[in-house]
CSV table of N, CA and C in Angstrom, one decimal:
chain,number,residue,atom,x,y,z
A,1,UNK,N,0.8,-1.3,0.2
A,1,UNK,CA,-0.2,0.4,0.1
A,1,UNK,C,0.7,1.1,-0.1
A,2,UNK,N,0.4,2.2,-0.7
A,2,UNK,CA,1.2,3.4,-0.9
A,2,UNK,C,0.8,4.6,0.1
A,3,UNK,N,1.2,5.1,1.4
A,3,UNK,CA,0.0,6.2,1.7
A,3,UNK,C,-0.3,7.5,1.0
A,4,UNK,N,-1.1,7.7,0.8
A,4,UNK,CA,-1.3,8.9,0.4
A,4,UNK,C,-1.4,10.0,0.9
A,5,UNK,N,0.2,10.3,1.8
A,5,UNK,CA,0.2,11.5,2.5
A,5,UNK,C,-0.5,13.2,1.9
A,6,UNK,N,-1.0,13.6,3.3
A,6,UNK,CA,-2.2,15.0,2.7
A,6,UNK,C,-1.5,16.0,3.4
A,7,UNK,N,-1.4,17.1,3.5
A,7,UNK,CA,-0.8,17.9,4.0
A,7,UNK,C,-1.5,18.5,5.7
A,8,UNK,N,-3.2,17.9,5.7
A,8,UNK,CA,-4.6,17.7,6.7
A,8,UNK,C,-4.6,16.2,7.1
A,9,UNK,N,-3.4,15.3,6.7
A,9,UNK,CA,-3.3,14.0,7.4
A,9,UNK,C,-3.2,13.4,8.7
A,10,UNK,N,-4.5,13.0,9.1
A,10,UNK,CA,-4.0,12.8,10.8
A,10,UNK,C,-3.5,10.8,10.8
A,11,UNK,N,-3.2,11.0,12.3
A,11,UNK,CA,-2.6,10.1,13.0
A,11,UNK,C,-3.5,9.1,12.9
A,12,UNK,N,-5.1,9.1,12.6
A,12,UNK,CA,-5.9,7.9,12.5
A,12,UNK,C,-5.9,7.3,11.4
A,13,UNK,N,-5.8,8.4,10.5
A,13,UNK,CA,-5.3,7.9,9.3
A,13,UNK,C,-4.2,7.1,9.1
A,14,UNK,N,-3.3,7.4,9.2
A,14,UNK,CA,-1.8,6.6,9.7
A,14,UNK,C,-1.8,5.5,10.2
A,15,UNK,N,-2.3,5.7,10.9
A,15,UNK,CA,-2.6,4.1,11.9
A,15,UNK,C,-3.1,3.5,10.9
A,16,UNK,N,-4.3,3.5,10.6
A,16,UNK,CA,-4.9,2.4,9.7
A,16,UNK,C,-4.3,2.1,8.5
A,17,UNK,N,-3.6,2.9,8.0
A,17,UNK,CA,-2.4,2.6,7.0
A,17,UNK,C,-1.1,2.1,7.7
A,18,UNK,N,-1.0,1.8,8.4
A,18,UNK,CA,0.0,1.3,8.7
A,18,UNK,C,-0.3,-0.3,9.3
A,19,UNK,N,-1.7,-0.2,10.1
A,19,UNK,CA,-1.6,-1.2,11.5
A,19,UNK,C,-3.0,-1.8,10.7
A,20,UNK,N,-3.8,-1.3,9.4
A,20,UNK,CA,-5.1,-1.7,8.7
A,20,UNK,C,-6.1,-1.6,9.4
A,21,UNK,N,-7.2,-1.0,8.4
A,21,UNK,CA,-7.8,-0.5,9.2
A,21,UNK,C,-9.1,-0.6,10.2
A,22,UNK,N,-9.4,0.4,10.8
A,22,UNK,CA,-10.1,0.4,12.1
A,22,UNK,C,-11.3,-0.2,12.1
A,23,UNK,N,-11.5,-1.7,12.7
A,23,UNK,CA,-12.3,-2.8,13.0
A,23,UNK,C,-11.5,-3.8,11.9
A,24,UNK,N,-10.5,-3.9,11.1
A,24,UNK,CA,-10.3,-4.8,10.0
A,24,UNK,C,-8.6,-4.8,11.0
A,25,UNK,N,-8.2,-5.0,12.3
A,25,UNK,CA,-6.8,-5.3,12.8
A,25,UNK,C,-6.1,-6.1,12.4
A,26,UNK,N,-7.1,-7.1,11.6
A,26,UNK,CA,-6.5,-8.3,11.3
A,26,UNK,C,-5.4,-8.2,10.0
A,27,UNK,N,-5.7,-7.4,9.3
A,27,UNK,CA,-5.3,-7.3,8.1
A,27,UNK,C,-3.6,-6.8,8.3
A,28,UNK,N,-2.6,-7.5,6.9
A,28,UNK,CA,-1.3,-7.0,7.0
A,28,UNK,C,-1.1,-5.8,7.6
A,29,UNK,N,-0.6,-6.0,8.7
A,29,UNK,CA,0.2,-4.2,8.2
A,29,UNK,C,1.1,-3.8,7.0
A,30,UNK,N,1.2,-3.1,6.3
A,30,UNK,CA,2.6,-2.4,6.0
A,30,UNK,C,3.6,-2.4,7.4
A,31,UNK,N,5.1,-2.5,6.5
A,31,UNK,CA,5.9,-2.7,7.2
A,31,UNK,C,6.5,-1.7,7.3
A,32,UNK,N,6.3,-0.3,7.6
A,32,UNK,CA,7.1,0.4,7.3
A,32,UNK,C,8.3,0.4,8.9
A,33,UNK,N,9.8,0.7,7.6
A,33,UNK,CA,11.0,0.5,9.2
A,33,UNK,C,11.0,-0.6,9.3
A,34,UNK,N,10.5,-1.8,8.6
A,34,UNK,CA,10.6,-3.2,8.8
A,34,UNK,C,10.2,-3.1,10.8
A,35,UNK,N,9.2,-2.6,10.9
A,35,UNK,CA,8.8,-3.0,12.1
A,35,UNK,C,7.8,-4.5,11.9
A,36,UNK,N,7.1,-4.5,11.3
A,36,UNK,CA,6.6,-5.4,11.0
A,36,UNK,C,7.0,-7.1,11.3
A,37,UNK,N,8.3,-7.0,10.5
A,37,UNK,CA,9.3,-8.4,10.6
A,37,UNK,C,9.9,-8.4,11.3
A,38,UNK,N,10.4,-7.1,12.2
A,38,UNK,CA,11.7,-7.3,13.3
A,38,UNK,C,10.8,-8.4,14.3
A,39,UNK,N,11.1,-9.4,15.3
A,39,UNK,CA,11.3,-10.0,16.2
A,39,UNK,C,11.1,-9.3,17.3
A,40,UNK,N,10.0,-9.4,18.0
A,40,UNK,CA,9.9,-8.8,19.5
A,40,UNK,C,10.6,-9.5,20.7
A,41,UNK,N,11.5,-9.0,21.4
A,41,UNK,CA,12.2,-8.8,22.1
A,41,UNK,C,11.6,-9.6,23.3
A,42,UNK,N,10.3,-8.9,23.7
A,42,UNK,CA,9.7,-9.6,24.5
A,42,UNK,C,8.8,-10.4,24.4
A,43,UNK,N,8.2,-11.0,23.8
A,43,UNK,CA,7.5,-11.6,23.6
A,43,UNK,C,7.8,-13.2,22.3
A,44,UNK,N,8.7,-12.6,21.4
A,44,UNK,CA,9.2,-13.2,20.5
A,44,UNK,C,8.4,-13.8,19.0
A,45,UNK,N,7.7,-12.7,18.5
A,45,UNK,CA,6.8,-12.5,17.7
A,45,UNK,C,6.9,-11.3,16.9
A,46,UNK,N,7.3,-11.3,15.3
A,46,UNK,CA,7.1,-10.5,14.9
A,46,UNK,C,6.0,-9.1,15.0
A,47,UNK,N,6.8,-7.7,15.3
A,47,UNK,CA,6.1,-6.9,15.5
A,47,UNK,C,6.3,-6.1,16.7
A,48,UNK,N,7.1,-5.1,16.2
A,48,UNK,CA,7.9,-4.1,17.4
A,48,UNK,C,7.3,-2.6,16.8
A,49,UNK,N,7.6,-1.7,17.9
A,49,UNK,CA,7.1,0.0,18.0
A,49,UNK,C,7.5,0.1,16.9
A,50,UNK,N,6.7,1.2,16.3
A,50,UNK,CA,8.1,2.5,15.4
A,50,UNK,C,9.2,2.9,16.0
A,51,UNK,N,8.9,3.3,17.5
A,51,UNK,CA,10.3,3.7,17.9
A,51,UNK,C,11.7,2.6,17.7
A,52,UNK,N,10.9,1.4,18.1
A,52,UNK,CA,12.0,0.3,18.2
A,52,UNK,C,12.7,0.4,16.9
A,53,UNK,N,11.4,0.2,15.7
A,53,UNK,CA,11.9,0.1,14.7
A,53,UNK,C,13.2,1.4,14.1
A,54,UNK,N,12.8,2.0,14.3
A,54,UNK,CA,13.6,3.5,14.1
A,54,UNK,C,15.0,3.7,15.0
A,55,UNK,N,14.9,2.7,15.9
A,55,UNK,CA,16.0,2.6,16.9
A,55,UNK,C,17.2,1.6,16.1
A,56,UNK,N,16.7,0.6,15.8
A,56,UNK,CA,17.3,-0.1,14.9
A,56,UNK,C,18.4,0.2,13.5
A,57,UNK,N,17.2,1.3,13.2
A,57,UNK,CA,17.4,2.0,11.8
A,57,UNK,C,18.4,3.0,11.9
A,58,UNK,N,18.2,3.6,12.9
A,58,UNK,CA,19.1,4.8,13.5
A,58,UNK,C,18.8,5.2,14.6
A,59,UNK,N,20.3,4.5,15.6
A,59,UNK,CA,20.6,4.6,17.2
A,59,UNK,C,20.2,5.8,17.2
A,60,UNK,N,21.0,6.8,16.4
A,60,UNK,CA,21.3,7.7,17.2
A,60,UNK,C,19.5,9.3,17.2
A,61,UNK,N,18.2,8.5,16.8
A,61,UNK,CA,17.2,9.2,16.3
A,61,UNK,C,16.2,8.6,17.5
A,62,UNK,N,16.5,8.3,18.5
A,62,UNK,CA,16.2,7.4,20.1
A,62,UNK,C,16.7,7.9,20.6
A,63,UNK,N,16.2,8.1,22.0
A,63,UNK,CA,16.7,7.9,23.6
A,63,UNK,C,15.5,7.8,24.3
A,64,UNK,N,16.1,7.7,25.3
A,64,UNK,CA,15.0,7.7,26.3
A,64,UNK,C,14.3,9.3,26.8
A,65,UNK,N,13.1,8.7,26.8
A,65,UNK,CA,11.9,9.7,26.7
A,65,UNK,C,12.2,11.0,27.9
A,66,UNK,N,12.2,12.1,27.2
A,66,UNK,CA,11.9,13.0,28.4
A,66,UNK,C,10.8,13.9,28.5
A,67,UNK,N,9.7,14.1,27.7
A,67,UNK,CA,8.7,14.2,27.5
A,67,UNK,C,7.0,13.4,26.8
A,68,UNK,N,6.7,12.9,27.9
A,68,UNK,CA,5.5,12.2,27.8
A,68,UNK,C,4.7,13.0,27.0
A,69,UNK,N,3.9,12.7,25.8
A,69,UNK,CA,2.8,13.6,25.0
A,69,UNK,C,1.3,13.0,25.1
A,70,UNK,N,0.9,13.7,25.8
A,70,UNK,CA,-1.0,13.3,26.2
A,70,UNK,C,-1.7,14.2,24.9
A,71,UNK,N,-2.5,13.8,23.9
A,71,UNK,CA,-3.0,14.0,22.7
A,71,UNK,C,-3.9,13.0,21.9
A,72,UNK,N,-4.5,13.1,21.4
A,72,UNK,CA,-5.7,12.6,20.6
A,72,UNK,C,-5.4,12.5,19.0
A,73,UNK,N,-5.3,11.2,18.7
A,73,UNK,CA,-5.4,10.4,17.0
A,73,UNK,C,-5.4,11.2,15.8
A,74,UNK,N,-6.9,12.3,16.2
A,74,UNK,CA,-7.5,12.5,15.0
A,74,UNK,C,-6.9,14.5,14.8
A,75,UNK,N,-6.1,14.7,15.5
A,75,UNK,CA,-4.7,15.6,15.1
A,75,UNK,C,-3.8,15.4,14.1
A,76,UNK,N,-3.6,16.9,13.3
A,76,UNK,CA,-3.0,16.7,12.2
A,76,UNK,C,-2.0,16.7,12.7
A,77,UNK,N,-1.0,15.9,11.3
A,77,UNK,CA,0.3,15.7,11.8
A,77,UNK,C,1.3,16.9,11.5
A,78,UNK,N,0.8,17.8,10.9
A,78,UNK,CA,2.1,18.6,10.6
A,78,UNK,C,1.7,19.4,11.5
A,79,UNK,N,0.4,19.7,12.1
A,79,UNK,CA,-0.2,20.9,12.9
A,79,UNK,C,0.9,20.2,14.6
A,80,UNK,N,0.8,18.8,14.4
A,80,UNK,CA,1.2,18.6,15.8
A,80,UNK,C,2.4,18.6,16.0
A,81,UNK,N,3.5,18.0,14.1
A,81,UNK,CA,4.8,18.3,15.2
A,81,UNK,C,5.3,19.8,14.9
A,82,UNK,N,4.3,20.7,14.9
A,82,UNK,CA,4.7,22.1,14.8
A,82,UNK,C,4.3,22.7,16.2
A,83,UNK,N,3.3,22.3,16.4
A,83,UNK,CA,2.9,21.7,18.0
A,83,UNK,C,4.5,21.9,18.7
A,84,UNK,N,4.4,20.9,18.4
A,84,UNK,CA,5.8,19.9,19.5
A,84,UNK,C,7.4,20.7,19.4
A,85,UNK,N,7.6,21.5,18.1
A,85,UNK,CA,8.9,22.4,17.7
A,85,UNK,C,8.7,23.7,19.0
A,86,UNK,N,7.1,24.4,18.2
A,86,UNK,CA,7.0,25.4,19.0
A,86,UNK,C,7.1,25.4,20.5
A,87,UNK,N,6.6,24.6,21.4
A,87,UNK,CA,6.7,24.3,22.7
A,87,UNK,C,8.1,24.0,22.9
A,88,UNK,N,9.0,23.2,22.6
A,88,UNK,CA,10.8,23.4,22.7
A,88,UNK,C,11.4,24.6,22.0
A,89,UNK,N,10.7,25.8,21.5
A,89,UNK,CA,11.6,26.8,21.3
A,89,UNK,C,11.2,27.7,22.2
A,90,UNK,N,9.7,27.9,22.8
A,90,UNK,CA,9.1,28.7,23.5
A,90,UNK,C,9.8,28.5,25.0
A,91,UNK,N,10.0,26.8,25.4
A,91,UNK,CA,10.6,27.0,26.6
A,91,UNK,C,12.0,26.0,26.5
A,92,UNK,N,12.8,27.1,25.9
A,92,UNK,CA,14.2,26.7,26.1
A,92,UNK,C,15.0,25.8,25.8
A,93,UNK,N,13.4,24.0,24.5
A,93,UNK,CA,14.7,23.2,25.0
A,93,UNK,C,15.1,22.9,23.4
A,94,UNK,N,16.2,22.1,23.1
A,94,UNK,CA,16.5,22.1,22.0
A,94,UNK,C,15.5,20.5,21.4
A,95,UNK,N,15.5,20.7,20.3
A,95,UNK,CA,14.6,19.8,19.7
A,95,UNK,C,15.0,18.5,19.3
A,96,UNK,N,16.5,19.1,19.6
A,96,UNK,CA,17.7,18.0,19.1
A,96,UNK,C,17.2,16.7,20.3
A,97,UNK,N,17.7,17.6,21.2
A,97,UNK,CA,17.7,16.3,22.4
A,97,UNK,C,16.2,16.6,23.6
A,98,UNK,N,15.3,16.7,22.7
A,98,UNK,CA,14.0,16.5,23.1
A,98,UNK,C,13.1,14.9,22.6
A,99,UNK,N,13.3,14.1,23.5
A,99,UNK,CA,12.7,12.9,23.4
A,99,UNK,C,11.5,12.9,24.0
A,100,UNK,N,10.5,12.2,23.1
A,100,UNK,CA,9.5,12.3,23.4
A,100,UNK,C,9.3,11.1,23.0
A,101,UNK,N,7.5,10.7,24.0
A,101,UNK,CA,7.0,9.5,24.7
A,101,UNK,C,5.7,9.8,24.2
A,102,UNK,N,5.6,9.2,22.7
A,102,UNK,CA,4.2,9.4,21.9
A,102,UNK,C,4.0,7.5,21.2
A,103,UNK,N,2.7,7.6,21.8
A,103,UNK,CA,2.0,5.6,22.2
A,103,UNK,C,2.1,5.7,20.7
A,104,UNK,N,2.0,6.4,19.4
A,104,UNK,CA,1.3,5.8,18.4
A,104,UNK,C,2.5,5.4,18.4
A,105,UNK,N,4.3,5.5,18.2
A,105,UNK,CA,5.1,5.2,18.4
A,105,UNK,C,6.1,4.5,18.7
A,106,UNK,N,6.1,4.9,20.4
A,106,UNK,CA,6.3,3.7,21.3
A,106,UNK,C,5.5,2.3,21.9
A,107,UNK,N,4.3,2.7,21.8
A,107,UNK,CA,3.8,1.3,22.1
A,107,UNK,C,3.4,0.3,20.9
A,108,UNK,N,4.0,-0.7,21.0
A,108,UNK,CA,4.2,-1.8,20.4
A,108,UNK,C,2.5,-2.2,19.7
A,109,UNK,N,1.8,-1.1,19.1
A,109,UNK,CA,1.0,-1.9,19.0
A,109,UNK,C,0.3,-2.9,18.0
A,110,UNK,N,1.0,-3.7,17.7
A,110,UNK,CA,1.0,-5.3,17.5
A,110,UNK,C,0.6,-5.8,18.6
A,111,UNK,N,1.0,-5.8,20.0
A,111,UNK,CA,0.7,-6.5,21.1
A,111,UNK,C,-0.7,-5.8,21.4
A,112,UNK,N,-0.6,-4.5,21.4
A,112,UNK,CA,-2.0,-4.8,21.4
A,112,UNK,C,-2.8,-5.1,20.5
A,113,UNK,N,-3.5,-5.1,19.4
A,113,UNK,CA,-4.0,-5.3,18.5
A,113,UNK,C,-4.4,-6.8,18.0
A,114,UNK,N,-3.3,-7.2,17.7
A,114,UNK,CA,-3.4,-8.5,17.5
A,114,UNK,C,-2.2,-9.3,18.6
A,115,UNK,N,-2.9,-9.5,20.1
A,115,UNK,CA,-1.2,-10.7,21.0
A,115,UNK,C,-0.9,-11.4,20.7
A,116,UNK,N,-0.3,-11.7,21.1
A,116,UNK,CA,0.4,-13.1,20.8
A,116,UNK,C,-0.6,-14.6,21.6
A,117,UNK,N,-1.0,-15.4,20.8
A,117,UNK,CA,-1.6,-16.9,20.9
A,117,UNK,C,-1.5,-16.9,22.4
A,118,UNK,N,-2.6,-16.9,23.5
A,118,UNK,CA,-2.9,-17.0,25.2
A,118,UNK,C,-2.5,-15.8,25.7
A,119,UNK,N,-2.1,-14.7,25.0
A,119,UNK,CA,-1.9,-13.4,25.9
A,119,UNK,C,-3.3,-12.7,26.1
A,120,UNK,N,-2.7,-11.8,27.0
A,120,UNK,CA,-3.7,-11.2,26.5
A,120,UNK,C,-3.3,-9.2,26.6
A,121,UNK,N,-3.8,-8.4,25.7
A,121,UNK,CA,-3.2,-7.0,25.5
A,121,UNK,C,-2.9,-6.5,26.9
A,122,UNK,N,-1.5,-5.8,26.6
A,122,UNK,CA,-0.8,-4.5,27.9
A,122,UNK,C,-2.1,-4.0,28.3
A,123,UNK,N,-1.4,-3.6,29.7
A,123,UNK,CA,-3.0,-2.7,30.6
A,123,UNK,C,-2.7,-1.5,30.0
A,124,UNK,N,-3.5,-1.1,29.5
A,124,UNK,CA,-2.9,0.9,29.6
A,124,UNK,C,-2.8,1.4,30.1
A,125,UNK,N,-3.4,1.1,31.8
A,125,UNK,CA,-3.3,1.8,32.6
A,125,UNK,C,-1.9,1.1,33.7
A,126,UNK,N,-1.2,0.0,33.8
A,126,UNK,CA,-0.2,0.1,34.0
A,126,UNK,C,1.8,0.7,33.1
A,127,UNK,N,0.8,0.4,31.6
A,127,UNK,CA,2.1,0.9,30.4
A,127,UNK,C,2.1,2.4,30.7
A,128,UNK,N,1.0,3.2,30.7
A,128,UNK,CA,1.0,4.8,31.0
A,128,UNK,C,1.6,5.0,32.2
A,129,UNK,N,1.0,4.7,32.8
A,129,UNK,CA,1.4,5.0,34.4
A,129,UNK,C,3.0,4.9,34.9
A,130,UNK,N,3.5,3.4,34.8
A,130,UNK,CA,4.9,3.4,34.9
A,130,UNK,C,5.4,4.5,33.6
A,131,UNK,N,5.1,4.6,32.3
A,131,UNK,CA,5.7,5.6,31.1
A,131,UNK,C,5.8,6.9,32.1
A,132,UNK,N,4.7,7.6,32.9
A,132,UNK,CA,4.1,8.8,33.1
A,132,UNK,C,5.5,8.7,34.4
A,133,UNK,N,5.6,8.2,35.2
A,133,UNK,CA,6.5,7.7,36.2
A,133,UNK,C,7.8,8.1,36.0
A,134,UNK,N,8.6,7.1,35.0
A,134,UNK,CA,9.8,7.0,35.0
A,134,UNK,C,9.7,8.6,33.3
A,135,UNK,N,9.5,9.2,33.0
A,135,UNK,CA,9.3,10.7,32.2
A,135,UNK,C,9.5,11.4,33.5
A,136,UNK,N,8.3,11.9,33.9
A,136,UNK,CA,8.1,12.4,34.7
A,136,UNK,C,7.7,14.5,34.8
A,137,UNK,N,7.6,14.0,33.1
A,137,UNK,CA,6.7,15.8,32.4
A,137,UNK,C,5.9,14.8,31.6
A,138,UNK,N,4.8,15.6,31.4
A,138,UNK,CA,4.2,16.0,30.6
A,138,UNK,C,3.6,16.5,29.6
A,139,UNK,N,3.2,16.7,28.6
A,139,UNK,CA,2.7,17.3,27.5
A,139,UNK,C,1.5,17.8,27.2
A,140,UNK,N,0.6,17.9,27.3
A,140,UNK,CA,-0.8,17.7,26.5
A,140,UNK,C,-0.8,18.4,25.9
A,141,UNK,N,-0.9,18.0,25.2
A,141,UNK,CA,-1.3,19.0,22.9
A,141,UNK,C,-2.6,19.3,22.9
A,142,UNK,N,-3.5,20.1,22.9
A,142,UNK,CA,-4.6,20.9,22.9
A,142,UNK,C,-4.9,21.6,22.0
A,143,UNK,N,-5.9,21.1,20.5
A,143,UNK,CA,-6.2,21.4,20.0
A,143,UNK,C,-6.9,22.5,19.3
A,144,UNK,N,-8.1,23.6,20.5
A,144,UNK,CA,-8.7,24.1,20.5
A,144,UNK,C,-9.1,24.6,21.9
A,145,UNK,N,-9.1,26.0,21.9
A,145,UNK,CA,-9.3,27.2,23.6
A,145,UNK,C,-10.9,26.3,23.5
A,146,UNK,N,-11.2,26.4,22.8
A,146,UNK,CA,-13.4,26.9,22.8
A,146,UNK,C,-13.4,25.8,23.0
A,147,UNK,N,-13.6,25.0,22.2
A,147,UNK,CA,-14.0,23.5,22.3
A,147,UNK,C,-13.0,22.4,22.0
A,148,UNK,N,-12.4,21.7,23.0
A,148,UNK,CA,-11.2,20.7,22.7
A,148,UNK,C,-11.7,20.1,22.0
A,149,UNK,N,-11.1,18.6,21.0
A,149,UNK,CA,-11.6,17.8,20.9
A,149,UNK,C,-10.9,17.0,22.4
A,150,UNK,N,-9.6,17.5,23.0
A,150,UNK,CA,-8.7,16.9,24.3
A,150,UNK,C,-9.7,16.7,24.8
A,151,UNK,N,-10.5,17.0,25.7
A,151,UNK,CA,-11.4,17.0,26.8
A,151,UNK,C,-12.5,16.6,26.5
A,152,UNK,N,-13.3,15.7,25.1
A,152,UNK,CA,-14.2,15.0,25.5
A,152,UNK,C,-13.7,13.6,25.3
A,153,UNK,N,-12.2,13.4,25.0
A,153,UNK,CA,-12.0,11.6,24.6
A,153,UNK,C,-11.3,11.6,26.4
A,154,UNK,N,-12.3,10.6,26.7
A,154,UNK,CA,-11.7,9.8,28.1
A,154,UNK,C,-10.4,9.2,28.7
A,155,UNK,N,-9.9,9.3,27.5
A,155,UNK,CA,-8.4,8.4,27.7
A,155,UNK,C,-7.6,9.8,28.0
A,156,UNK,N,-7.8,10.7,27.0
A,156,UNK,CA,-6.6,11.8,27.2
A,156,UNK,C,-7.0,12.3,29.1
A,157,UNK,N,-8.4,12.5,29.1
A,157,UNK,CA,-8.8,13.1,30.6
A,157,UNK,C,-8.2,11.9,31.7
A,158,UNK,N,-7.9,10.4,31.2
A,158,UNK,CA,-7.7,10.1,32.5
A,158,UNK,C,-6.1,10.2,32.7
A,159,UNK,N,-5.4,10.5,31.7
A,159,UNK,CA,-3.6,11.0,31.3
A,159,UNK,C,-3.4,11.9,32.5
A,160,UNK,N,-4.5,12.7,32.3
A,160,UNK,CA,-4.1,14.1,33.3
A,160,UNK,C,-4.9,13.2,34.6
A,161,UNK,N,-5.6,13.1,34.8
A,161,UNK,CA,-6.1,12.5,36.5
A,161,UNK,C,-4.7,11.6,37.0
A,162,UNK,N,-4.2,10.5,35.9
A,162,UNK,CA,-3.4,10.3,35.7
A,162,UNK,C,-2.7,10.8,36.7
A,163,UNK,N,-1.6,11.6,35.9
A,163,UNK,CA,-0.3,12.4,36.0
A,163,UNK,C,-0.8,13.1,37.2
A,164,UNK,N,-2.0,13.8,37.8
A,164,UNK,CA,-2.1,14.2,39.2
A,164,UNK,C,-2.2,13.6,40.1
A,165,UNK,N,-2.8,12.4,40.3
A,165,UNK,CA,-2.1,11.2,40.2
A,165,UNK,C,-1.0,10.8,41.5
A,166,UNK,N,-0.4,10.5,40.4
A,166,UNK,CA,0.9,10.4,41.1
A,166,UNK,C,1.8,11.0,41.5
A,167,UNK,N,1.7,12.4,41.3
A,167,UNK,CA,2.5,13.6,41.7
A,167,UNK,C,3.6,13.8,41.7
A,168,UNK,N,4.5,13.5,40.3
A,168,UNK,CA,5.7,13.1,40.6
A,168,UNK,C,5.9,13.9,39.1
A,169,UNK,N,5.0,14.6,38.4
A,169,UNK,CA,4.8,14.7,36.9
A,169,UNK,C,4.7,16.2,37.0
A,170,UNK,N,5.4,16.7,36.1
A,170,UNK,CA,5.4,18.3,35.6
A,170,UNK,C,4.3,18.3,34.3
A,171,UNK,N,3.3,19.2,34.8
A,171,UNK,CA,2.5,18.8,33.7
A,171,UNK,C,1.8,20.2,33.1
A,172,UNK,N,2.2,20.6,31.5
A,172,UNK,CA,2.2,21.4,31.0
A,172,UNK,C,1.1,21.3,29.6
A,173,UNK,N,1.0,22.7,29.3
A,173,UNK,CA,-0.2,22.4,27.9
A,173,UNK,C,0.4,23.3,26.9
A,174,UNK,N,-0.1,23.2,25.4
A,174,UNK,CA,0.4,23.8,24.5
A,174,UNK,C,-0.8,23.4,23.5
A,175,UNK,N,-1.1,24.3,22.4
A,175,UNK,CA,-1.6,24.7,21.7
A,175,UNK,C,-1.3,23.9,20.7
A,176,UNK,N,-2.1,23.4,19.7
A,176,UNK,CA,-1.7,23.0,17.9
A,176,UNK,C,-2.1,24.8,17.3
A,177,UNK,N,-1.5,25.0,16.8
A,177,UNK,CA,-1.3,26.3,16.2
A,177,UNK,C,-2.3,26.7,15.4
């Protein structure tokens, strides 16, 4: 499949392209950076996170996350990237040294969508709680000040709740441009 990249494309559309249409997660994923054919070191099944595949191909482009991103999959990809870049510039952070934890890239989506035989998908509560604690900082990327999709999704509200509950999280908000 060829990804029909559009300037207004969303992560949800990209996810459907990479992992198969929502509702048809049994389809064969596109092998982006060989993520679908690499063997997962944890369960020994083919399929790793996009971050794992990026690191295997370009080790200098990955590092320990120092900023957890809370966001919505329907965001425009170009605006999302611009928001992260502007956040770094406005807060004196070097974009080249800012390693973000974004579920789309860091979670092994194969484990969530097609778990190994006899196993369950990972627990979102465990994965996100441990990740938030380890990273220690969360940036909420909010799409609109007056009517945000961000606060209409229960998962993003849960992420904010979890960050406040853990009390070890620096929590900031930035808007899409």
